[in-house]
Each structure stands twice: as structure tokens, then as C-alpha cells.
């Protein structure tokens, strides 16, 4: 791998032996052999082609806000998209590269009197990550505002998909099914009243602060809500609020959040998730579905 990486030109920012706990919102993970920041979409495409040709394992990361890494070394390349951050806004059409932070974009468009991204104003991911998994909140989600998505497919072709071809479903899209890499997204927003859009964002922020343990590292909701039920309520009714394994704890504020309270490892979080799943299955016969993604466990 080292000889392949050393061929990359100076436009790439390359870091080696990085502690992944600095790059994930749960603050867990082992050492990544390399973290590479491409400077542009073209450079990202070039990098992915090179890694694929040389059979080097890689993982694209937005803001690491939905990931649970094990403590093992990641013997490959983490591709960070922070430099894919161009955005153009013309009338109500937003064209934005995958690395752009969703909260920033939600606030910027709100300030321009554009409505549609309010739901994302509390989601700490990048636009590519939100699109890949059709992130959502408050009965809205990416699928409602995406017009088209430019992706890199597994054969290294850059293709543009219209909304109807994205196979959006609950927290999923064709990108997840076919391992497409999101490069750029075109969103269609609606003109609205700036003050009421900002007021809605403010109200939701207040509700999140009241109901979610935002003062601790986490990755948002752990489990999907089963049809007609709330995972948080099921977990709370089992008396598991405050229950810990190692440094990972079921939040006392919101039972569907696990927090890294005391130097937790990915293993602590995983064990706690599996324990909750087992208890819920025993008591209610329900198989909770995990929303967060385990990386580097095989
Ligand atoms: C406090 C808090 C609150 C949250 N609230 C919500 C919420 O209300 N609703 C919600 O849906 N989620 C929520 N989340 C979870 C998380 O923020 C979202 O799932 C978000 O979409 C993840 O984006 P990311 O950029 O951090 O992706 P990452 O965690 O970095 O990656 C997640 C997956 O997406 C893939 N990926 C990332 N970028 C790309 C790309 N450009 N192309 C292809 N694949 C890519 C990664 O490989 C990985 O498989 C919350 C998290 C936290 C910490």
C-alpha cells in the first residue's frame, strides 16, 4: 500500500497512523493506516480508481457521525471529503459537493429564505453521508429535496441519477445498495419566509437540546423505531436508562441514545447495543434494527 500512496501528487493531504476516535462523533476507533483528503471531485475519482486497481481497502467518510469502528487497526485508506465543499445556489436550486456540512447548508439556505433543509439543521453529517443513507427527521428526509445525485459507481464511471432512480427508502438509497460514492447533489428547495424558517430551526434546536444528550459523544439514535412504537420507550421500560457496559451508557435523557460517557471503546458500544437488542427481543419479541454502522469488525 505504501508504494501506491507515495505515487499520489501533492494535491492530496495524506495523514498516516491516525487515531480514528478523533474522526468519529462517538469518539471511538483504532488507528487508520492512512486518512486521505482529495482536493476535488476529479482527484477523488482518481484516488478511488487507484485504490481499486491495487486492491487497497478504503472507506469514504463524511463526518463519522453514524459509524462505530472497532479498536483494531484499519489497514487501508479512510477517504475524507472535507475539501469537496463547493456550493452554488441559484434561485431555489442548490448544487453542493458531498463534503459540505449539512447543518451549515441548512442555516445558509434558511438565511436566504429557502425552505426544505430545516430537518437537517441538527444532523451533524456531510451532504454525501445524508444522501447515501437518506437521513431524515421530523417526517422529512433527503429524498424530499434531492433532484439529482452525481455518483461514482463500482466500475469507476461517473453517472448522474435522478431522484426516481435513487431507490430512496427509510435510511437507504441505491448508493448504499450498490456502493456508489456520492460526489455532488442537486437539491430543489422552496421559497419561504426567512423568519419562520429560522424560527422553526430554532424551535427544533431547543427540542433536541431538551430531549437528546448532545453534551456527550454519540451517533444519534441507535435503533429504528419499530412500526407504531418507539425504541426509546421500549428500552426505558426495561429499566435500562443509565445502564453501562465499560464506558458506554444508555443515556438517561433519551434511551435510544448510547453515549460515550467514560472513554468507551467501539467494543463497549457494540456490546451494549447487542445487550439491549437481546433484552428487547426477550421481553417484547421484537428484533430492533440498528441504524448505526459497524466498521472494521470482520
Ligand atoms: C447528535 C446526533 C444527531 C443525529 N440525528 C440524526 C437525525 O435526526 N436523523 C438522521 O437520519 N441521522 C441522525 N444522526 C446520524 C448521522 O448524523 C446521519 O446518519 C448522517 O447522515 C451521517 O452522515 P456522515 O457524513 O457523518 O456519514 P458517516 O458517518 O461518515 O458515514 C455513514 C455512511 O455513509 C457513507 N458515506 C459517507 N459519505 C459518503 C459519500 N459521499 N458517498 C458514499 N457514501 C458515503 C460512509 O461510507 C458510511 O457507510 C445523528 C447523529 C448525531 C451524532
mmCIF file of C-alpha atoms and ligand atoms in Angstrom:
data_model
loop_
_atom_site.group_PDB
_atom_site.id
_atom_site.type_symbol
_atom_site.label_atom_id
_atom_site.label_comp_id
_atom_site.label_asym_id
_atom_site.label_seq_id
_atom_site.Cartn_x
_atom_site.Cartn_y
_atom_site.Cartn_z
ATOM 1 C CA UNK A 1 0.000 0.000 0.000
ATOM 2 C CA UNK A 2 2.791 2.448 0.914
ATOM 3 C CA UNK A 3 4.263 2.470 -2.610
ATOM 4 C CA UNK A 4 0.847 3.174 -4.136
ATOM 5 C CA UNK A 5 0.116 6.032 -1.739
ATOM 6 C CA UNK A 6 3.546 7.525 -2.352
ATOM 7 C CA UNK A 7 2.613 7.922 -6.050
ATOM 8 C CA UNK A 8 -0.148 10.418 -5.216
ATOM 9 C CA UNK A 9 0.516 14.026 -6.195
ATOM 10 C CA UNK A 10 0.845 16.973 -3.805
ATOM 11 C CA UNK A 11 -2.798 17.984 -4.144
ATOM 12 C CA UNK A 12 -3.735 15.182 -1.715
ATOM 13 C CA UNK A 13 -3.488 15.764 2.007
ATOM 14 C CA UNK A 14 -2.209 12.461 3.380
ATOM 15 C CA UNK A 15 -2.081 11.594 7.080
ATOM 16 C CA UNK A 16 -0.765 8.291 8.377
ATOM 17 C CA UNK A 17 -1.389 6.314 11.557
ATOM 18 C CA UNK A 18 -4.313 8.418 12.674
ATOM 19 C CA UNK A 19 -6.410 7.714 15.756
ATOM 20 C CA UNK A 20 -9.952 7.293 14.393
ATOM 21 C CA UNK A 21 -11.508 8.343 17.681
ATOM 22 C CA UNK A 22 -10.634 11.899 16.614
ATOM 23 C CA UNK A 23 -12.732 11.500 13.465
ATOM 24 C CA UNK A 24 -15.949 9.934 14.755
ATOM 25 C CA UNK A 25 -18.697 11.570 16.808
ATOM 26 C CA UNK A 26 -18.747 8.555 19.166
ATOM 27 C CA UNK A 27 -15.017 9.196 19.679
ATOM 28 C CA UNK A 28 -14.115 5.550 19.159
ATOM 29 C CA UNK A 29 -11.919 3.645 16.713
ATOM 30 C CA UNK A 30 -8.443 2.249 16.271
ATOM 31 C CA UNK A 31 -5.572 3.537 14.196
ATOM 32 C CA UNK A 32 -6.171 4.153 10.486
ATOM 33 C CA UNK A 33 -3.125 3.425 8.376
ATOM 34 C CA UNK A 34 -3.991 6.371 6.118
ATOM 35 C CA UNK A 35 -6.509 9.193 6.016
ATOM 36 C CA UNK A 36 -6.523 10.979 2.652
ATOM 37 C CA UNK A 37 -8.272 14.215 1.691
ATOM 38 C CA UNK A 38 -8.769 14.623 -2.088
ATOM 39 C CA UNK A 39 -8.793 18.262 -3.190
ATOM 40 C CA UNK A 40 -11.605 17.918 -5.728
ATOM 41 C CA UNK A 41 -14.109 15.514 -7.249
ATOM 42 C CA UNK A 42 -11.663 14.635 -10.054
ATOM 43 C CA UNK A 43 -8.975 13.866 -7.518
ATOM 44 C CA UNK A 44 -11.398 11.705 -5.520
ATOM 45 C CA UNK A 45 -12.250 9.713 -8.658
ATOM 46 C CA UNK A 46 -8.550 9.315 -9.464
ATOM 47 C CA UNK A 47 -7.818 8.115 -5.922
ATOM 48 C CA UNK A 48 -10.653 5.576 -5.822
ATOM 49 C CA UNK A 49 -9.597 4.162 -9.210
ATOM 50 C CA UNK A 50 -6.032 3.760 -7.992
ATOM 51 C CA UNK A 51 -7.087 2.078 -4.730
ATOM 52 C CA UNK A 52 -9.424 -0.287 -6.574
ATOM 53 C CA UNK A 53 -6.799 -1.197 -9.176
ATOM 54 C CA UNK A 54 -4.411 -2.071 -6.382
ATOM 55 C CA UNK A 55 -6.980 -3.870 -4.222
ATOM 56 C CA UNK A 56 -6.459 -1.469 -1.338
ATOM 57 C CA UNK A 57 -9.306 -1.376 1.135
ATOM 58 C CA UNK A 58 -10.926 2.029 1.639
ATOM 59 C CA UNK A 59 -13.867 3.672 3.344
ATOM 60 C CA UNK A 60 -15.412 7.007 2.423
ATOM 61 C CA UNK A 61 -16.240 9.082 5.464
ATOM 62 C CA UNK A 62 -18.344 12.187 5.801
ATOM 63 C CA UNK A 63 -18.327 13.381 9.379
ATOM 64 C CA UNK A 64 -18.208 9.936 11.008
ATOM 65 C CA UNK A 65 -21.497 10.644 12.764
ATOM 66 C CA UNK A 66 -23.085 7.259 12.087
ATOM 67 C CA UNK A 67 -20.105 4.950 12.494
ATOM 68 C CA UNK A 68 -18.866 2.535 15.154
ATOM 69 C CA UNK A 69 -15.280 1.488 14.464
ATOM 70 C CA UNK A 70 -13.683 -1.403 16.329
ATOM 71 C CA UNK A 71 -10.401 -0.749 18.144
ATOM 72 C CA UNK A 72 -8.488 -2.768 15.545
ATOM 73 C CA UNK A 73 -6.125 -1.070 13.130
ATOM 74 C CA UNK A 74 -7.850 -0.073 9.867
ATOM 75 C CA UNK A 75 -5.336 -1.397 7.385
ATOM 76 C CA UNK A 76 -6.430 0.732 4.457
ATOM 77 C CA UNK A 77 -7.431 4.255 3.497
ATOM 78 C CA UNK A 78 -10.114 6.425 5.028
ATOM 79 C CA UNK A 79 -11.146 8.975 2.406
ATOM 80 C CA UNK A 80 -12.305 12.225 3.969
ATOM 81 C CA UNK A 81 -14.329 14.583 1.809
ATOM 82 C CA UNK A 82 -13.947 17.856 3.715
ATOM 83 C CA UNK A 83 -12.347 19.532 0.677
ATOM 84 C CA UNK A 84 -15.262 18.665 -1.593
ATOM 85 C CA UNK A 85 -17.059 21.703 -0.299
ATOM 86 C CA UNK A 86 -18.146 23.804 -3.267
ATOM 87 C CA UNK A 87 -21.704 25.020 -3.298
ATOM 88 C CA UNK A 88 -23.685 27.159 -5.717
ATOM 89 C CA UNK A 89 -27.152 28.478 -5.045
ATOM 90 C CA UNK A 90 -29.137 29.842 -7.967
ATOM 91 C CA UNK A 91 -32.686 30.867 -7.205
ATOM 92 C CA UNK A 92 -34.034 27.808 -5.321
ATOM 93 C CA UNK A 93 -31.575 25.295 -6.790
ATOM 94 C CA UNK A 94 -28.631 24.227 -4.630
ATOM 95 C CA UNK A 95 -25.731 22.301 -6.153
ATOM 96 C CA UNK A 96 -23.453 21.063 -3.424
ATOM 97 C CA UNK A 97 -20.442 18.763 -3.192
ATOM 98 C CA UNK A 98 -20.510 15.715 -0.930
ATOM 99 C CA UNK A 99 -18.258 17.005 1.842
ATOM 100 C CA UNK A 100 -20.321 20.080 2.675
ATOM 101 C CA UNK A 101 -21.633 20.064 6.277
ATOM 102 C CA UNK A 102 -25.413 19.654 6.308
ATOM 103 C CA UNK A 103 -26.003 21.918 9.326
ATOM 104 C CA UNK A 104 -24.056 24.740 7.663
ATOM 105 C CA UNK A 105 -26.049 24.372 4.455
ATOM 106 C CA UNK A 106 -29.347 24.237 6.358
ATOM 107 C CA UNK A 107 -28.543 27.513 8.109
ATOM 108 C CA UNK A 108 -27.240 29.228 4.969
ATOM 109 C CA UNK A 109 -30.286 28.312 2.889
ATOM 110 C CA UNK A 110 -32.629 29.280 5.746
ATOM 111 C CA UNK A 111 -30.975 32.696 5.866
ATOM 112 C CA UNK A 112 -31.694 33.070 2.149
ATOM 113 C CA UNK A 113 -35.375 32.335 2.760
ATOM 114 C CA UNK A 114 -35.155 28.843 1.261
ATOM 115 C CA UNK A 115 -37.154 26.056 2.870
ATOM 116 C CA UNK A 116 -36.588 22.279 2.719
ATOM 117 C CA UNK A 117 -33.422 21.656 4.714
ATOM 118 C CA UNK A 118 -34.847 22.567 8.131
ATOM 119 C CA UNK A 119 -34.919 18.864 9.114
ATOM 120 C CA UNK A 120 -31.136 18.686 8.596
ATOM 121 C CA UNK A 121 -30.287 21.612 10.852
ATOM 122 C CA UNK A 122 -29.486 19.210 13.708
ATOM 123 C CA UNK A 123 -27.879 16.375 11.736
ATOM 124 C CA UNK A 124 -24.081 16.597 12.137
ATOM 125 C CA UNK A 125 -23.148 14.824 8.887
ATOM 126 C CA UNK A 126 -21.954 15.872 5.446
ATOM 127 C CA UNK A 127 -24.335 16.141 2.474
ATOM 128 C CA UNK A 128 -22.881 12.994 0.835
ATOM 129 C CA UNK A 129 -23.463 10.952 4.001
ATOM 130 C CA UNK A 130 -27.003 12.296 4.400
ATOM 131 C CA UNK A 131 -27.798 11.435 0.769
ATOM 132 C CA UNK A 132 -26.194 7.977 0.912
ATOM 133 C CA UNK A 133 -28.424 6.974 3.805
ATOM 134 C CA UNK A 134 -31.414 9.209 3.130
ATOM 135 C CA UNK A 135 -31.088 10.854 6.529
ATOM 136 C CA UNK A 136 -34.163 12.470 7.946
ATOM 137 C CA UNK A 137 -36.019 13.875 10.903
ATOM 138 C CA UNK A 138 -39.420 15.370 11.717
ATOM 139 C CA UNK A 139 -41.125 13.404 8.910
ATOM 140 C CA UNK A 140 -38.810 14.857 6.294
ATOM 141 C CA UNK A 141 -35.749 13.345 4.643
ATOM 142 C CA UNK A 142 -33.255 13.874 1.825
ATOM 143 C CA UNK A 143 -35.490 12.124 -0.731
ATOM 144 C CA UNK A 144 -37.938 15.037 -0.487
ATOM 145 C CA UNK A 145 -35.455 17.655 -1.695
ATOM 146 C CA UNK A 146 -32.977 15.766 -3.907
ATOM 147 C CA UNK A 147 -33.344 16.392 -7.635
ATOM 148 C CA UNK A 148 -30.283 14.520 -8.838
ATOM 149 C CA UNK A 149 -27.124 12.933 -7.493
ATOM 150 C CA UNK A 150 -23.792 12.515 -9.265
ATOM 151 C CA UNK A 151 -22.038 9.347 -8.133
ATOM 152 C CA UNK A 152 -19.019 7.169 -8.864
ATOM 153 C CA UNK A 153 -20.153 3.601 -9.466
ATOM 154 C CA UNK A 154 -18.228 0.404 -8.764
ATOM 155 C CA UNK A 155 -16.813 0.358 -12.306
ATOM 156 C CA UNK A 156 -15.435 3.866 -11.795
ATOM 157 C CA UNK A 157 -17.990 5.565 -14.055
ATOM 158 C CA UNK A 158 -19.298 8.960 -13.023
ATOM 159 C CA UNK A 159 -23.070 8.905 -13.518
ATOM 160 C CA UNK A 160 -25.914 11.223 -12.622
ATOM 161 C CA UNK A 161 -29.094 9.746 -11.181
ATOM 162 C CA UNK A 162 -32.471 11.457 -10.978
ATOM 163 C CA UNK A 163 -34.419 11.241 -7.719
ATOM 164 C CA UNK A 164 -36.627 8.424 -9.043
ATOM 165 C CA UNK A 165 -33.535 6.319 -9.792
ATOM 166 C CA UNK A 166 -32.101 6.741 -6.292
ATOM 167 C CA UNK A 167 -34.284 3.976 -4.745
ATOM 168 C CA UNK A 168 -34.740 6.095 -1.648
ATOM 169 C CA UNK A 169 -36.332 4.277 1.271
ATOM 170 C CA UNK A 170 -36.130 4.524 5.057
ATOM 171 C CA UNK A 171 -32.460 5.470 5.764
ATOM 172 C CA UNK A 172 -31.347 3.901 2.500
ATOM 173 C CA UNK A 173 -30.701 4.607 -1.168
ATOM 174 C CA UNK A 174 -29.219 2.959 -4.228
ATOM 175 C CA UNK A 175 -25.833 4.306 -3.097
ATOM 176 C CA UNK A 176 -25.993 2.039 -0.063
ATOM 177 C CA UNK A 177 -27.241 -0.918 -2.113
ATOM 178 C CA UNK A 178 -24.625 -0.596 -4.864
ATOM 179 C CA UNK A 179 -21.745 1.073 -3.009
ATOM 180 C CA UNK A 180 -21.920 4.211 -5.123
ATOM 181 C CA UNK A 181 -19.870 7.154 -3.896
ATOM 182 C CA UNK A 182 -21.815 10.407 -3.758
ATOM 183 C CA UNK A 183 -19.838 13.200 -5.427
ATOM 184 C CA UNK A 184 -22.334 16.018 -5.834
ATOM 185 C CA UNK A 185 -26.015 16.600 -5.126
ATOM 186 C CA UNK A 186 -28.576 18.929 -6.689
ATOM 187 C CA UNK A 187 -31.357 19.955 -4.326
ATOM 188 C CA UNK A 188 -34.571 21.796 -5.085
ATOM 189 C CA UNK A 189 -35.756 23.962 -2.200
ATOM 190 C CA UNK A 190 -38.797 26.205 -1.921
ATOM 191 C CA UNK A 191 -39.001 29.929 -1.404
ATOM 192 C CA UNK A 192 -40.407 30.678 2.017
ATOM 193 C CA UNK A 193 -40.429 33.204 4.789
ATOM 194 C CA UNK A 194 -36.935 33.571 6.232
ATOM 195 C CA UNK A 195 -38.124 34.434 9.752
ATOM 196 C CA UNK A 196 -40.476 31.479 10.016
ATOM 197 C CA UNK A 197 -37.866 29.064 8.613
ATOM 198 C CA UNK A 198 -35.311 30.310 11.156
ATOM 199 C CA UNK A 199 -37.895 30.150 13.943
ATOM 200 C CA UNK A 200 -38.679 26.513 13.074
ATOM 201 C CA UNK A 201 -34.972 25.659 13.143
ATOM 202 C CA UNK A 202 -34.576 27.403 16.497
ATOM 203 C CA UNK A 203 -37.589 25.561 17.936
ATOM 204 C CA UNK A 204 -36.244 22.191 16.816
ATOM 205 C CA UNK A 205 -32.818 23.007 18.180
ATOM 206 C CA UNK A 206 -34.392 23.745 21.547
ATOM 207 C CA UNK A 207 -36.332 20.453 21.418
ATOM 208 C CA UNK A 208 -33.193 18.496 20.535
ATOM 209 C CA UNK A 209 -31.220 20.100 23.353
ATOM 210 C CA UNK A 210 -34.037 19.268 25.788
ATOM 211 C CA UNK A 211 -34.529 15.677 24.671
ATOM 212 C CA UNK A 212 -31.121 14.465 23.415
ATOM 213 C CA UNK A 213 -27.799 14.049 25.267
ATOM 214 C CA UNK A 214 -25.929 16.415 22.943
ATOM 215 C CA UNK A 215 -23.382 17.166 25.640
ATOM 216 C CA UNK A 216 -21.886 13.650 25.199
ATOM 217 C CA UNK A 217 -20.303 11.896 22.202
ATOM 218 C CA UNK A 218 -22.887 9.740 20.391
ATOM 219 C CA UNK A 219 -24.042 8.880 16.887
ATOM 220 C CA UNK A 220 -27.697 9.830 17.269
ATOM 221 C CA UNK A 221 -30.466 7.244 17.533
ATOM 222 C CA UNK A 222 -29.176 3.695 17.855
ATOM 223 C CA UNK A 223 -32.262 1.771 16.720
ATOM 224 C CA UNK A 224 -35.026 2.379 14.226
ATOM 225 C CA UNK A 225 -38.472 2.766 15.670
ATOM 226 C CA UNK A 226 -40.486 -0.405 15.050
ATOM 227 C CA UNK A 227 -43.826 0.208 13.281
ATOM 228 C CA UNK A 228 -46.074 2.216 15.614
ATOM 229 C CA UNK A 229 -43.642 2.043 18.561
ATOM 230 C CA UNK A 230 -40.677 3.973 19.944
ATOM 231 C CA UNK A 231 -37.409 2.126 20.549
ATOM 232 C CA UNK A 232 -36.521 4.621 23.294
ATOM 233 C CA UNK A 233 -39.731 3.786 25.184
ATOM 234 C CA UNK A 234 -39.147 0.007 24.901
ATOM 235 C CA UNK A 235 -35.612 0.414 26.247
ATOM 236 C CA UNK A 236 -36.711 2.777 29.017
ATOM 237 C CA UNK A 237 -39.477 0.389 30.095
ATOM 238 C CA UNK A 238 -36.838 -2.300 30.577
ATOM 239 C CA UNK A 239 -35.190 -0.026 33.140
ATOM 240 C CA UNK A 240 -32.070 0.349 31.024
ATOM 241 C CA UNK A 241 -31.635 4.120 31.212
ATOM 242 C CA UNK A 242 -28.203 4.714 32.729
ATOM 243 C CA UNK A 243 -27.133 1.080 32.169
ATOM 244 C CA UNK A 244 -23.418 0.856 31.228
ATOM 245 C CA UNK A 245 -21.011 -1.589 29.678
ATOM 246 C CA UNK A 246 -17.445 -0.343 30.030
ATOM 247 C CA UNK A 247 -17.525 3.366 29.206
ATOM 248 C CA UNK A 248 -20.716 3.173 27.110
ATOM 249 C CA UNK A 249 -24.003 4.126 28.740
ATOM 250 C CA UNK A 250 -27.669 4.203 27.757
ATOM 251 C CA UNK A 251 -28.462 7.908 28.015
ATOM 252 C CA UNK A 252 -30.639 8.898 30.965
ATOM 253 C CA UNK A 253 -32.094 11.672 28.815
ATOM 254 C CA UNK A 254 -33.082 9.547 25.805
ATOM 255 C CA UNK A 255 -32.938 5.744 25.993
ATOM 256 C CA UNK A 256 -32.425 5.345 22.226
ATOM 257 C CA UNK A 257 -29.061 7.134 22.524
ATOM 258 C CA UNK A 258 -25.886 5.453 23.682
ATOM 259 C CA UNK A 259 -23.307 7.893 24.931
ATOM 260 C CA UNK A 260 -19.571 7.579 25.278
ATOM 261 C CA UNK A 261 -19.586 8.601 28.904
ATOM 262 C CA UNK A 262 -16.253 7.362 30.078
ATOM 263 C CA UNK A 263 -13.644 6.588 27.423
ATOM 264 C CA UNK A 264 -15.736 3.873 25.792
ATOM 265 C CA UNK A 265 -14.328 1.676 23.048
ATOM 266 C CA UNK A 266 -16.239 0.589 19.963
ATOM 267 C CA UNK A 267 -16.416 -2.825 21.635
ATOM 268 C CA UNK A 268 -18.187 -1.359 24.713
ATOM 269 C CA UNK A 269 -20.752 0.324 22.456
ATOM 270 C CA UNK A 270 -21.264 -2.804 20.363
ATOM 271 C CA UNK A 271 -21.700 -4.992 23.454
ATOM 272 C CA UNK A 272 -24.234 -2.565 24.882
ATOM 273 C CA UNK A 273 -26.171 -2.476 21.597
ATOM 274 C CA UNK A 274 -26.249 -6.283 21.433
ATOM 275 C CA UNK A 275 -27.317 -6.498 25.083
ATOM 276 C CA UNK A 276 -30.210 -4.069 24.511
ATOM 277 C CA UNK A 277 -31.252 -5.977 21.382
ATOM 278 C CA UNK A 278 -31.284 -9.232 23.310
ATOM 279 C CA UNK A 279 -33.288 -7.789 26.234
ATOM 280 C CA UNK A 280 -35.859 -6.216 23.891
ATOM 281 C CA UNK A 281 -36.178 -9.477 21.966
ATOM 282 C CA UNK A 282 -36.679 -11.491 25.180
ATOM 283 C CA UNK A 283 -39.261 -9.144 26.645
ATOM 284 C CA UNK A 284 -41.222 -7.992 23.578
ATOM 285 C CA UNK A 285 -40.252 -10.463 20.842
ATOM 286 C CA UNK A 286 -39.133 -7.523 18.686
ATOM 287 C CA UNK A 287 -35.942 -7.550 16.619
ATOM 288 C CA UNK A 288 -34.678 -3.976 16.821
ATOM 289 C CA UNK A 289 -32.898 -2.783 13.691
ATOM 290 C CA UNK A 290 -29.644 -0.907 14.252
ATOM 291 C CA UNK A 291 -29.380 2.470 12.462
ATOM 292 C CA UNK A 292 -25.662 2.882 13.057
ATOM 293 C CA UNK A 293 -22.952 1.152 11.042
ATOM 294 C CA UNK A 294 -20.199 -1.102 12.351
ATOM 295 C CA UNK A 295 -16.899 -0.647 10.513
ATOM 296 C CA UNK A 296 -13.746 -2.801 10.653
ATOM 297 C CA UNK A 297 -15.159 -5.690 12.703
ATOM 298 C CA UNK A 298 -14.625 -8.574 10.272
HETATM 299 C C1 LIG B 1 -26.277 14.135 17.757
HETATM 300 C C2 LIG B 1 -26.658 13.394 16.511
HETATM 301 C C3 LIG B 1 -27.932 13.521 15.985
HETATM 302 C C4 LIG B 1 -28.313 12.835 14.820
HETATM 303 N N1 LIG B 1 -29.573 12.998 14.335
HETATM 304 C C5 LIG B 1 -29.929 12.339 13.202
HETATM 305 C C6 LIG B 1 -31.241 12.533 12.642
HETATM 306 O O1 LIG B 1 -32.068 13.294 13.146
HETATM 307 N N2 LIG B 1 -31.557 11.859 11.511
HETATM 308 C C7 LIG B 1 -30.670 11.011 10.897
HETATM 309 O O2 LIG B 1 -31.019 10.432 9.857
HETATM 310 N N3 LIG B 1 -29.428 10.813 11.405
HETATM 311 C C8 LIG B 1 -29.035 11.454 12.525
HETATM 312 N N4 LIG B 1 -27.781 11.277 13.038
HETATM 313 C C9 LIG B 1 -26.854 10.287 12.424
HETATM 314 C C10 LIG B 1 -25.919 10.858 11.338
HETATM 315 O O3 LIG B 1 -25.606 12.208 11.578
HETATM 316 C C11 LIG B 1 -26.541 10.712 9.953
HETATM 317 O O4 LIG B 1 -26.763 9.351 9.709
HETATM 318 C C12 LIG B 1 -25.674 11.292 8.815
HETATM 319 O O5 LIG B 1 -26.374 11.108 7.606
HETATM 320 C C13 LIG B 1 -24.300 10.648 8.681
HETATM 321 O O6 LIG B 1 -23.533 11.487 7.841
HETATM 322 P P1 LIG B 1 -21.932 11.472 7.888
HETATM 323 O O7 LIG B 1 -21.471 12.415 6.835
HETATM 324 O O8 LIG B 1 -21.428 11.702 9.254
HETATM 325 O O9 LIG B 1 -21.640 9.974 7.423
HETATM 326 P P2 LIG B 1 -20.563 8.970 8.051
HETATM 327 O O10 LIG B 1 -20.976 8.598 9.434
HETATM 328 O O11 LIG B 1 -19.202 9.479 7.855
HETATM 329 O O12 LIG B 1 -20.791 7.717 7.103
HETATM 330 C C14 LIG B 1 -22.007 6.983 7.162
HETATM 331 C C15 LIG B 1 -22.063 6.054 5.939
HETATM 332 O O13 LIG B 1 -22.167 6.868 4.777
HETATM 333 C C16 LIG B 1 -21.112 6.556 3.880
HETATM 334 N N5 LIG B 1 -20.774 7.802 3.196
HETATM 335 C C17 LIG B 1 -20.459 8.997 3.731
HETATM 336 N N6 LIG B 1 -20.255 9.896 2.754
HETATM 337 C C18 LIG B 1 -20.438 9.244 1.591
HETATM 338 C C19 LIG B 1 -20.366 9.609 0.224
HETATM 339 N N7 LIG B 1 -20.043 10.839 -0.157
HETATM 340 N N8 LIG B 1 -20.630 8.672 -0.712
HETATM 341 C C20 LIG B 1 -20.956 7.409 -0.365
HETATM 342 N N9 LIG B 1 -21.016 7.009 0.917
HETATM 343 C C21 LIG B 1 -20.776 7.909 1.875
HETATM 344 C C22 LIG B 1 -19.995 6.025 4.734
HETATM 345 O O14 LIG B 1 -19.108 5.204 3.980
HETATM 346 C C23 LIG B 1 -20.793 5.224 5.757
HETATM 347 O O15 LIG B 1 -21.138 3.973 5.213
HETATM 348 C C24 LIG B 1 -27.378 11.969 14.198
HETATM 349 C C25 LIG B 1 -26.077 11.847 14.722
HETATM 350 C C26 LIG B 1 -25.723 12.543 15.874
HETATM 351 C C27 LIG B 1 -24.316 12.407 16.395
#
